[in-house]
CSV table of C-alpha atoms and ligand atoms in Angstrom, one decimal:
chain,number,residue,atom,x,y,z
S,1,UNK,CA,-38.3,102.7,113.6
S,2,UNK,CA,-36.5,100.0,111.6
S,3,UNK,CA,-34.5,97.3,113.4
S,4,UNK,CA,-30.9,98.3,113.0
S,5,UNK,CA,-28.2,95.7,112.6
S,6,UNK,CA,-24.6,95.6,111.2
S,7,UNK,CA,-25.3,92.9,108.6
S,8,UNK,CA,-28.4,91.4,107.0
S,9,UNK,CA,-27.8,87.9,105.6
S,10,UNK,CA,-30.4,86.8,103.1
S,11,UNK,CA,-30.7,83.0,103.0
S,12,UNK,CA,-30.1,80.6,105.9
S,13,UNK,CA,-28.4,77.9,103.8
S,14,UNK,CA,-24.9,76.6,103.8
S,15,UNK,CA,-23.2,79.9,102.9
S,16,UNK,CA,-25.5,82.2,104.8
S,17,UNK,CA,-25.3,80.3,108.1
S,18,UNK,CA,-21.5,80.0,107.9
S,19,UNK,CA,-21.1,83.7,107.2
S,20,UNK,CA,-23.5,84.6,110.0
S,21,UNK,CA,-21.5,82.6,112.5
S,22,UNK,CA,-18.2,84.1,111.6
S,23,UNK,CA,-19.6,87.6,111.6
S,24,UNK,CA,-21.4,87.1,115.0
S,25,UNK,CA,-18.2,85.7,116.5
S,26,UNK,CA,-16.3,88.8,115.3
S,27,UNK,CA,-18.8,91.0,117.2
S,28,UNK,CA,-21.2,92.1,114.5
S,29,UNK,CA,-24.9,92.1,115.0
S,30,UNK,CA,-26.4,90.0,112.3
S,31,UNK,CA,-29.9,89.2,111.2
S,32,UNK,CA,-30.5,86.2,109.0
S,33,UNK,CA,-33.6,86.0,106.8
S,34,UNK,CA,-35.1,82.9,105.2
S,35,UNK,CA,-38.5,82.4,103.7
S,36,UNK,CA,-38.4,78.7,104.8
S,37,UNK,CA,-39.5,77.9,108.4
S,38,UNK,CA,-36.2,76.3,109.2
S,39,UNK,CA,-32.5,76.7,108.2
S,40,UNK,CA,-30.5,74.6,105.8
S,41,UNK,CA,-33.1,72.5,104.1
S,42,UNK,CA,-30.8,71.6,101.2
S,43,UNK,CA,-28.1,70.6,103.7
S,44,UNK,CA,-30.5,68.2,105.3
S,45,UNK,CA,-31.2,66.3,102.1
S,46,UNK,CA,-27.6,66.5,100.8
S,47,UNK,CA,-25.4,63.5,100.3
S,48,UNK,CA,-28.4,61.2,100.7
S,49,UNK,CA,-29.0,62.6,104.2
S,50,UNK,CA,-25.4,62.3,105.3
S,51,UNK,CA,-24.1,65.6,103.8
S,52,UNK,CA,-20.9,65.3,101.8
S,53,UNK,CA,-19.7,68.4,103.5
S,54,UNK,CA,-16.3,68.8,101.8
S,55,UNK,CA,-13.7,67.3,99.6
S,56,UNK,CA,-10.2,67.4,100.9
S,57,UNK,CA,-8.7,68.0,97.5
S,58,UNK,CA,-10.9,70.9,96.6
S,59,UNK,CA,-8.9,72.9,94.1
S,60,UNK,CA,-9.8,75.5,91.4
S,61,UNK,CA,-10.0,72.8,88.6
S,62,UNK,CA,-13.0,71.3,90.4
S,63,UNK,CA,-15.1,74.5,89.7
S,64,UNK,CA,-16.8,75.9,86.7
S,65,UNK,CA,-16.9,79.7,86.3
S,66,UNK,CA,-16.5,82.2,83.6
S,67,UNK,CA,-13.4,83.2,85.6
S,68,UNK,CA,-11.7,79.9,86.7
S,69,UNK,CA,-9.2,81.9,88.9
S,70,UNK,CA,-11.9,83.5,91.0
S,71,UNK,CA,-12.2,80.7,93.6
S,72,UNK,CA,-8.5,80.6,94.3
S,73,UNK,CA,-8.3,83.2,97.1
S,74,UNK,CA,-11.3,82.1,99.1
S,75,UNK,CA,-10.4,78.4,98.8
S,76,UNK,CA,-6.8,79.0,99.9
S,77,UNK,CA,-7.8,81.1,102.9
S,78,UNK,CA,-10.5,78.7,104.3
S,79,UNK,CA,-9.6,75.2,103.3
S,80,UNK,CA,-11.3,71.8,103.6
S,81,UNK,CA,-9.0,71.1,106.6
S,82,UNK,CA,-10.3,74.2,108.3
S,83,UNK,CA,-13.9,73.0,108.0
S,84,UNK,CA,-12.9,69.5,109.2
S,85,UNK,CA,-11.4,71.1,112.3
S,86,UNK,CA,-14.8,72.7,113.0
S,87,UNK,CA,-16.6,69.4,112.5
S,88,UNK,CA,-14.2,67.7,114.9
S,89,UNK,CA,-14.6,70.5,117.4
S,90,UNK,CA,-18.3,69.6,117.4
S,91,UNK,CA,-17.6,65.9,117.8
S,92,UNK,CA,-19.3,65.0,114.6
S,93,UNK,CA,-18.1,61.6,113.3
S,94,UNK,CA,-17.3,61.4,109.6
S,95,UNK,CA,-15.9,59.0,107.0
S,96,UNK,CA,-14.4,59.1,103.6
S,97,UNK,CA,-16.6,57.7,100.9
S,98,UNK,CA,-14.1,57.9,98.2
S,99,UNK,CA,-10.6,59.2,99.2
S,100,UNK,CA,-11.1,62.8,100.3
S,101,UNK,CA,-14.9,62.9,100.0
S,102,UNK,CA,-16.2,63.3,103.5
S,103,UNK,CA,-19.6,62.5,104.9
S,104,UNK,CA,-21.2,62.5,108.3
S,105,UNK,CA,-21.4,59.0,109.9
S,106,UNK,CA,-24.7,60.1,111.4
S,107,UNK,CA,-26.9,62.7,109.7
S,108,UNK,CA,-26.7,66.0,107.8
S,109,UNK,CA,-28.8,67.4,110.6
S,110,UNK,CA,-25.5,67.5,112.6
S,111,UNK,CA,-24.0,70.0,110.1
S,112,UNK,CA,-27.0,72.3,110.4
S,113,UNK,CA,-26.9,72.1,114.2
S,114,UNK,CA,-23.2,72.8,114.2
S,115,UNK,CA,-23.7,75.9,111.9
S,116,UNK,CA,-26.5,77.2,114.1
S,117,UNK,CA,-24.5,76.5,117.3
S,118,UNK,CA,-21.6,78.6,115.8
S,119,UNK,CA,-23.9,81.6,115.7
S,120,UNK,CA,-23.5,83.4,119.0
S,121,UNK,CA,-26.9,84.0,120.6
S,122,UNK,CA,-27.6,87.7,121.0
S,123,UNK,CA,-25.3,88.5,118.1
S,124,UNK,CA,-27.1,86.6,115.5
S,125,UNK,CA,-30.9,86.5,115.2
S,126,UNK,CA,-33.0,84.6,112.8
S,127,UNK,CA,-36.1,85.6,110.9
S,128,UNK,CA,-37.5,82.4,109.4
S,129,UNK,CA,-40.7,82.3,107.4
S,130,UNK,CA,-39.9,85.9,106.3
S,131,UNK,CA,-40.2,87.3,102.8
S,132,UNK,CA,-38.3,90.3,101.7
S,133,UNK,CA,-40.2,92.8,99.6
S,134,UNK,CA,-37.4,95.4,99.0
S,135,UNK,CA,-33.7,95.8,99.4
S,136,UNK,CA,-32.6,99.4,98.8
S,137,UNK,CA,-29.3,101.2,99.3
S,138,UNK,CA,-29.9,104.6,100.9
S,139,UNK,CA,-26.9,106.8,101.7
S,140,UNK,CA,-24.4,104.3,103.3
S,141,UNK,CA,-27.0,101.9,104.6
S,142,UNK,CA,-29.3,99.3,103.2
S,143,UNK,CA,-33.0,99.4,103.9
S,144,UNK,CA,-34.9,96.1,103.9
S,145,UNK,CA,-38.6,95.8,103.8
S,146,UNK,CA,-39.7,92.4,105.0
S,147,UNK,CA,-42.8,90.6,106.3
S,148,UNK,CA,-41.2,90.8,109.7
S,149,UNK,CA,-40.9,94.6,109.5
S,150,UNK,CA,-38.3,97.1,108.3
S,151,UNK,CA,-34.6,96.6,108.9
S,152,UNK,CA,-31.5,98.8,108.4
S,153,UNK,CA,-28.1,97.3,107.9
S,154,UNK,CA,-24.6,98.5,107.0
S,155,UNK,CA,-23.9,95.4,104.9
S,156,UNK,CA,-26.1,92.9,103.1
S,157,UNK,CA,-24.9,89.4,102.2
S,158,UNK,CA,-26.8,87.7,99.4
S,159,UNK,CA,-26.9,84.0,100.1
S,160,UNK,CA,-30.0,82.6,98.6
S,161,UNK,CA,-28.2,80.0,96.4
S,162,UNK,CA,-29.2,79.0,92.9
S,163,UNK,CA,-32.4,77.9,91.1
S,164,UNK,CA,-32.1,74.2,91.8
S,165,UNK,CA,-35.0,72.4,93.6
S,166,UNK,CA,-37.7,75.1,93.8
S,167,UNK,CA,-39.6,72.7,96.1
S,168,UNK,CA,-37.0,73.4,98.8
S,169,UNK,CA,-37.3,77.1,98.5
S,170,UNK,CA,-34.8,78.0,95.7
S,171,UNK,CA,-35.5,81.4,94.2
S,172,UNK,CA,-33.8,84.0,91.9
S,173,UNK,CA,-33.8,86.5,94.8
S,174,UNK,CA,-30.0,87.1,94.9
S,175,UNK,CA,-29.8,87.3,91.1
S,176,UNK,CA,-32.7,89.9,91.0
S,177,UNK,CA,-31.2,92.1,93.8
S,178,UNK,CA,-27.7,91.9,92.2
S,179,UNK,CA,-29.1,92.8,88.8
S,180,UNK,CA,-30.9,95.8,90.3
S,181,UNK,CA,-27.6,97.0,91.8
S,182,UNK,CA,-26.0,96.9,88.3
S,183,UNK,CA,-24.4,93.4,88.4
S,184,UNK,CA,-24.5,91.2,85.4
S,185,UNK,CA,-25.5,87.5,85.3
S,186,UNK,CA,-23.9,84.6,83.6
S,187,UNK,CA,-26.8,82.7,82.0
S,188,UNK,CA,-27.9,79.9,84.3
S,189,UNK,CA,-28.6,76.3,83.6
S,190,UNK,CA,-29.2,73.1,85.6
S,191,UNK,CA,-26.0,71.3,86.7
S,192,UNK,CA,-25.3,67.9,88.3
S,193,UNK,CA,-28.6,66.8,86.8
S,194,UNK,CA,-29.7,63.6,85.0
S,195,UNK,CA,-30.0,63.5,81.2
S,196,UNK,CA,-33.3,62.9,79.3
S,197,UNK,CA,-33.2,61.1,76.0
S,198,UNK,CA,-35.7,61.9,73.2
S,199,UNK,CA,-38.2,59.3,71.9
S,200,UNK,CA,-37.4,56.9,69.1
S,201,UNK,CA,-36.6,53.2,69.0
S,202,UNK,CA,-33.2,53.4,70.7
S,203,UNK,CA,-34.6,55.5,73.6
S,204,UNK,CA,-37.5,53.1,74.0
S,205,UNK,CA,-35.2,50.2,74.1
S,206,UNK,CA,-33.0,52.0,76.6
S,207,UNK,CA,-36.0,52.4,79.0
S,208,UNK,CA,-35.9,48.6,79.5
S,209,UNK,CA,-32.5,49.2,81.1
S,210,UNK,CA,-33.8,51.4,83.9
S,211,UNK,CA,-32.0,50.5,87.1
S,212,UNK,CA,-28.9,49.0,85.4
S,213,UNK,CA,-25.6,50.6,86.6
S,214,UNK,CA,-22.2,50.1,85.1
S,215,UNK,CA,-18.7,51.7,85.5
S,216,UNK,CA,-18.2,54.1,82.7
S,217,UNK,CA,-16.0,56.8,81.2
S,218,UNK,CA,-17.9,59.8,79.9
S,219,UNK,CA,-16.4,62.4,77.5
S,220,UNK,CA,-18.1,65.8,77.3
S,221,UNK,CA,-16.7,68.9,75.8
S,222,UNK,CA,-13.1,68.8,77.0
S,223,UNK,CA,-13.7,66.9,80.2
S,224,UNK,CA,-13.7,63.1,81.0
S,225,UNK,CA,-15.4,61.6,84.0
S,226,UNK,CA,-14.9,58.0,85.2
S,227,UNK,CA,-17.6,56.8,87.5
S,228,UNK,CA,-20.9,54.9,87.5
S,229,UNK,CA,-23.5,55.3,84.8
S,230,UNK,CA,-27.1,54.6,85.7
S,231,UNK,CA,-29.9,54.0,83.2
S,232,UNK,CA,-33.2,55.6,84.2
S,233,UNK,CA,-36.7,55.5,82.9
S,234,UNK,CA,-36.1,58.9,81.2
S,235,UNK,CA,-32.4,58.7,80.3
S,236,UNK,CA,-29.1,58.6,81.9
S,237,UNK,CA,-27.9,59.4,85.4
S,238,UNK,CA,-25.2,58.3,87.9
S,239,UNK,CA,-22.3,60.3,89.2
S,240,UNK,CA,-20.3,60.2,85.8
S,241,UNK,CA,-23.4,61.6,84.0
S,242,UNK,CA,-24.2,64.1,86.7
S,243,UNK,CA,-20.7,65.5,86.4
S,244,UNK,CA,-20.9,65.6,82.6
S,245,UNK,CA,-24.2,67.5,82.7
S,246,UNK,CA,-22.5,70.6,84.2
S,247,UNK,CA,-20.3,70.8,81.1
S,248,UNK,CA,-23.0,69.8,78.6
S,249,UNK,CA,-24.7,72.3,76.4
S,250,UNK,CA,-27.7,71.7,74.2
S,251,UNK,CA,-26.8,69.6,71.1
S,252,UNK,CA,-23.6,68.4,72.7
S,253,UNK,CA,-22.4,64.8,72.2
S,254,UNK,CA,-21.7,62.5,75.1
S,255,UNK,CA,-19.0,59.9,74.3
S,256,UNK,CA,-19.6,56.9,76.5
S,257,UNK,CA,-17.2,54.1,77.3
S,258,UNK,CA,-19.1,51.2,78.9
S,259,UNK,CA,-16.0,49.2,79.6
S,260,UNK,CA,-13.4,51.7,80.8
S,261,UNK,CA,-9.9,50.2,80.9
S,262,UNK,CA,-11.1,47.0,79.2
S,263,UNK,CA,-10.7,45.7,75.7
S,264,UNK,CA,-14.1,44.6,74.4
S,265,UNK,CA,-12.7,43.4,71.0
S,266,UNK,CA,-10.2,41.0,72.4
S,267,UNK,CA,-12.7,39.8,74.9
S,268,UNK,CA,-15.2,39.1,72.1
S,269,UNK,CA,-12.7,37.5,69.8
S,270,UNK,CA,-11.5,35.3,72.6
S,271,UNK,CA,-15.1,34.5,73.5
S,272,UNK,CA,-15.7,33.3,70.0
S,273,UNK,CA,-12.9,30.8,70.6
S,274,UNK,CA,-13.9,29.8,74.1
S,275,UNK,CA,-17.6,29.5,73.6
S,276,UNK,CA,-18.3,29.0,69.9
S,277,UNK,CA,-21.8,27.6,70.5
S,278,UNK,CA,-23.0,30.4,72.9
S,279,UNK,CA,-25.1,33.4,71.8
S,280,UNK,CA,-23.3,36.7,71.5
S,281,UNK,CA,-25.5,38.3,74.3
S,282,UNK,CA,-24.6,35.4,76.6
S,283,UNK,CA,-20.9,35.8,76.1
S,284,UNK,CA,-21.2,39.6,76.4
S,285,UNK,CA,-23.1,39.2,79.7
S,286,UNK,CA,-19.9,37.8,81.2
S,287,UNK,CA,-18.6,41.4,80.9
S,288,UNK,CA,-21.7,43.6,81.2
S,289,UNK,CA,-25.0,43.3,83.0
S,290,UNK,CA,-27.3,40.9,81.2
S,291,UNK,CA,-29.9,43.5,80.2
S,292,UNK,CA,-27.3,45.8,78.8
S,293,UNK,CA,-25.6,43.0,76.9
S,294,UNK,CA,-29.0,42.1,75.3
S,295,UNK,CA,-29.7,45.7,74.4
S,296,UNK,CA,-26.3,46.1,72.7
S,297,UNK,CA,-26.8,42.9,70.7
S,298,UNK,CA,-30.5,43.3,69.9
S,299,UNK,CA,-29.9,43.4,66.2
S,300,UNK,CA,-28.3,40.0,66.2
S,301,UNK,CA,-30.4,36.8,65.9
S,302,UNK,CA,-30.3,35.0,69.2
S,303,UNK,CA,-29.9,31.7,67.4
S,304,UNK,CA,-26.7,32.8,65.7
S,305,UNK,CA,-23.8,31.3,67.7
S,306,UNK,CA,-20.5,33.0,68.5
S,307,UNK,CA,-18.8,30.9,65.9
S,308,UNK,CA,-20.9,32.6,63.2
S,309,UNK,CA,-20.1,36.2,64.3
S,310,UNK,CA,-18.0,37.8,61.6
S,311,UNK,CA,-15.1,40.0,62.7
S,312,UNK,CA,-16.9,43.0,61.3
S,313,UNK,CA,-19.8,42.5,63.8
S,314,UNK,CA,-17.5,42.0,66.8
S,315,UNK,CA,-15.5,45.2,65.8
S,316,UNK,CA,-18.8,47.1,65.5
S,317,UNK,CA,-20.0,45.9,68.9
S,318,UNK,CA,-16.6,46.7,70.5
S,319,UNK,CA,-16.8,50.2,69.0
S,320,UNK,CA,-20.3,50.7,70.4
S,321,UNK,CA,-19.1,49.6,73.9
S,322,UNK,CA,-16.1,51.9,74.0
S,323,UNK,CA,-17.3,54.8,71.9
S,324,UNK,CA,-21.1,54.9,72.1
S,325,UNK,CA,-22.2,58.4,71.2
S,326,UNK,CA,-25.4,60.0,72.4
S,327,UNK,CA,-26.9,63.4,71.9
S,328,UNK,CA,-29.3,63.8,74.9
S,329,UNK,CA,-32.6,65.7,74.3
S,330,UNK,CA,-32.0,67.7,77.5
S,331,UNK,CA,-31.7,67.4,81.2
S,332,UNK,CA,-34.3,66.9,84.0
S,333,UNK,CA,-33.9,70.6,84.7
S,334,UNK,CA,-33.8,72.6,88.0
S,335,UNK,CA,-36.4,70.3,89.6
S,336,UNK,CA,-33.8,67.5,89.8
S,337,UNK,CA,-30.5,69.5,89.6
S,338,UNK,CA,-28.1,69.5,92.5
S,339,UNK,CA,-26.7,72.8,91.4
S,340,UNK,CA,-27.1,75.8,89.1
S,341,UNK,CA,-24.3,76.7,86.7
S,342,UNK,CA,-23.9,80.3,86.0
S,343,UNK,CA,-25.1,83.1,88.3
S,344,UNK,CA,-23.9,86.5,89.4
S,345,UNK,CA,-20.9,87.4,87.3
S,346,UNK,CA,-17.6,87.3,89.3
S,347,UNK,CA,-16.3,90.3,87.2
S,348,UNK,CA,-17.9,92.8,89.6
S,349,UNK,CA,-17.0,90.9,92.8
S,350,UNK,CA,-13.8,90.9,94.8
S,351,UNK,CA,-12.3,87.4,95.0
S,352,UNK,CA,-10.7,88.4,98.3
S,353,UNK,CA,-13.9,89.2,100.1
S,354,UNK,CA,-16.8,88.6,97.8
S,355,UNK,CA,-17.7,92.3,98.0
S,356,UNK,CA,-19.6,94.1,95.2
S,357,UNK,CA,-17.5,96.5,93.2
S,358,UNK,CA,-20.6,98.4,92.4
S,359,UNK,CA,-22.3,98.8,95.8
S,360,UNK,CA,-20.0,99.0,98.9
S,361,UNK,CA,-21.3,96.8,101.7
S,362,UNK,CA,-23.0,94.3,99.4
S,363,UNK,CA,-21.6,90.8,99.4
S,364,UNK,CA,-22.6,87.7,97.4
S,365,UNK,CA,-21.7,84.1,98.5
S,366,UNK,CA,-22.3,80.5,97.8
S,367,UNK,CA,-24.1,79.1,94.8
S,368,UNK,CA,-25.6,82.5,93.8
S,369,UNK,CA,-22.2,83.4,92.4
S,370,UNK,CA,-21.1,82.1,89.0
S,371,UNK,CA,-19.1,79.3,90.7
S,372,UNK,CA,-20.2,75.7,90.4
S,373,UNK,CA,-18.4,72.7,91.9
S,374,UNK,CA,-18.1,69.1,90.8
S,375,UNK,CA,-20.0,66.4,92.5
S,376,UNK,CA,-18.2,65.3,95.7
S,377,UNK,CA,-18.4,68.0,98.4
S,378,UNK,CA,-16.9,70.8,96.3
S,379,UNK,CA,-20.1,72.9,96.4
S,380,UNK,CA,-20.3,73.0,100.1
S,381,UNK,CA,-16.6,73.8,100.3
S,382,UNK,CA,-17.3,76.8,98.1
S,383,UNK,CA,-20.2,77.8,100.3
S,384,UNK,CA,-17.9,77.7,103.4
S,385,UNK,CA,-14.9,79.4,101.8
S,386,UNK,CA,-16.9,82.2,100.1
S,387,UNK,CA,-18.8,82.8,103.4
S,388,UNK,CA,-15.7,83.1,105.4
S,389,UNK,CA,-14.2,85.5,102.8
S,390,UNK,CA,-17.3,87.7,102.9
S,391,UNK,CA,-17.4,87.6,106.7
S,392,UNK,CA,-14.0,89.1,106.7
S,393,UNK,CA,-15.1,91.7,104.2
S,394,UNK,CA,-18.2,92.7,106.3
S,395,UNK,CA,-16.1,93.0,109.4
S,396,UNK,CA,-13.8,95.5,107.6
S,397,UNK,CA,-16.6,97.4,106.0
O,1,FAD,P1,-28.6,77.1,99.8
O,1,FAD,O1,-27.9,76.1,100.7
O,1,FAD,O2,-29.5,76.6,98.8
O,1,FAD,O3,-29.3,78.1,100.7
O,1,FAD,C1,-30.1,79.2,100.2
O,1,FAD,C2,-31.1,79.6,101.3
O,1,FAD,O4,-31.7,80.8,100.8
O,1,FAD,C3,-32.2,78.5,101.5
O,1,FAD,O5,-32.3,78.3,102.9
O,1,FAD,C4,-33.4,79.2,100.9
O,1,FAD,O6,-34.6,78.8,101.6
O,1,FAD,C5,-33.1,80.7,101.0
O,1,FAD,N1,-33.8,81.5,100.1
O,1,FAD,C6,-34.0,81.3,98.8
O,1,FAD,N2,-34.7,82.3,98.2
O,1,FAD,C7,-35.0,83.1,99.2
O,1,FAD,C8,-35.8,84.3,99.3
O,1,FAD,N3,-36.3,84.9,98.2
O,1,FAD,N4,-36.0,84.9,100.5
O,1,FAD,C9,-35.4,84.3,101.6
O,1,FAD,N5,-34.7,83.2,101.6
O,1,FAD,C10,-34.5,82.6,100.4
O,1,FAD,N6,-23.1,69.9,97.7
O,1,FAD,C11,-22.1,69.3,98.3
O,1,FAD,O7,-21.0,69.8,98.4
O,1,FAD,N7,-22.2,68.0,98.8
O,1,FAD,C12,-23.4,67.3,98.8
O,1,FAD,O8,-23.5,66.2,99.4
O,1,FAD,C13,-24.5,67.9,98.1
O,1,FAD,N8,-25.7,67.2,98.0
O,1,FAD,C14,-26.7,67.9,97.4
O,1,FAD,C15,-27.9,67.2,97.3
O,1,FAD,C16,-29.0,67.8,96.7
O,1,FAD,C17,-30.3,67.0,96.5
O,1,FAD,C18,-28.9,69.1,96.2
O,1,FAD,C19,-30.1,69.8,95.6
O,1,FAD,C20,-27.7,69.8,96.4
O,1,FAD,C21,-26.6,69.2,96.9
O,1,FAD,N9,-25.4,69.8,97.0
O,1,FAD,C22,-24.3,69.2,97.6
O,1,FAD,C23,-25.2,71.2,96.6
O,1,FAD,C24,-25.3,72.1,97.8
O,1,FAD,O9,-26.5,71.8,98.6
O,1,FAD,C25,-25.4,73.6,97.4
O,1,FAD,O10,-24.3,73.9,96.5
O,1,FAD,C26,-25.3,74.5,98.7
O,1,FAD,O11,-26.4,74.3,99.5
O,1,FAD,C27,-25.3,76.0,98.3
O,1,FAD,O12,-25.3,76.8,99.4
O,1,FAD,P2,-26.0,78.2,99.5
O,1,FAD,O13,-25.9,78.6,100.9
O,1,FAD,O14,-25.4,79.0,98.4
O,1,FAD,O15,-27.5,77.9,99.0
């Protein structure tokens, strides 16, 4: 006979572990499946190994979704402060990186250990290294065929995340199951991902800048992000560009300000007075990293002194510094993306408890849903909040 449980959670990542703990504590018998041999592999590498586990300001405007209102209910009912209380209860030390952006002082492993410790033994069991071959809805129960045998559950929680980083075990499992149960998908694309530039003289010259990092302001679609820009061997990265990538679509223009808050033209004009005999690149490197200064002035003869730079050239250079426009060839794709934009359409999900409107007892949480957070701890907060909402739904089901 099949193993019978109240809830089967598929995916032992951030959202699945959180949901399992809450449901176990509420007295449900829960089984958690994961095809990896251990839980939370993405948590372990997150935030450079320190897990940026939440952002205290998490609000709907930090999330992309076809329905921007969808996140409101779950985020309001399980807040960043609620998660911090749990972290404190487990005596995990943490710090702000930027205001509100919280990281472990020690290691991301502490977050995985905490989530596992929150799962009451006896109530929550784990099936690691297990593949699911079928999830069917028969009468009022779900039947699951797995490499660890057959299981029957009153509810199923889909928590296998998005497509980012297949090497860590990402798969389209939740999308596929939801689709089979009549749910629609919002087309997916890589988010929080470095840009790739196409070939050509400019891109070749840019490659020499690999490793250079500058403060920047990036305009993309209707959004603006102020943060570091990092030149890479293949294109552009750094937090500002990662943020921009989630809003970028093929063919879109990035407007780049390499001197946010500054005034390049008055600096250059003043520089012409101050250092008439210096080269343009030399003066500009007072303001920008030397390699970048040289790149921006590569069309100017090095022997030409500042005194000989016409206004027109200084204006053109200032324009380039403040309003550089680039059309990236693409992104590094799911292999390098922190998140997946798009996913299971929120239209057929309850924002109160993440329950399917098509199949009672089916819940979808975390990144599998068409909800994508900004960089900065917002994605984990969505995982926690959506998991708690679904746990409430499963308890009532
Ligand atoms: P996941 O945590 O990805 O968990 C999904 C689980 O499902 C995995 O354990 C996987 O093995 C399992 N699974 C997948 N397919 C199957 C299948 N077919 N059968 C069985 N099991 C399956 N967000 C932040 O907020 N802060 C950060 O600091 C941060 N850093 C990141 C760093 C990197 C490098 C990456 C890639 C992401 C980072 N993120 C961060 C994003 C964050 O990790 C995700 O948004 C979050 O983990 C999503 O939680 P989830 O539970 O929905 O999915």
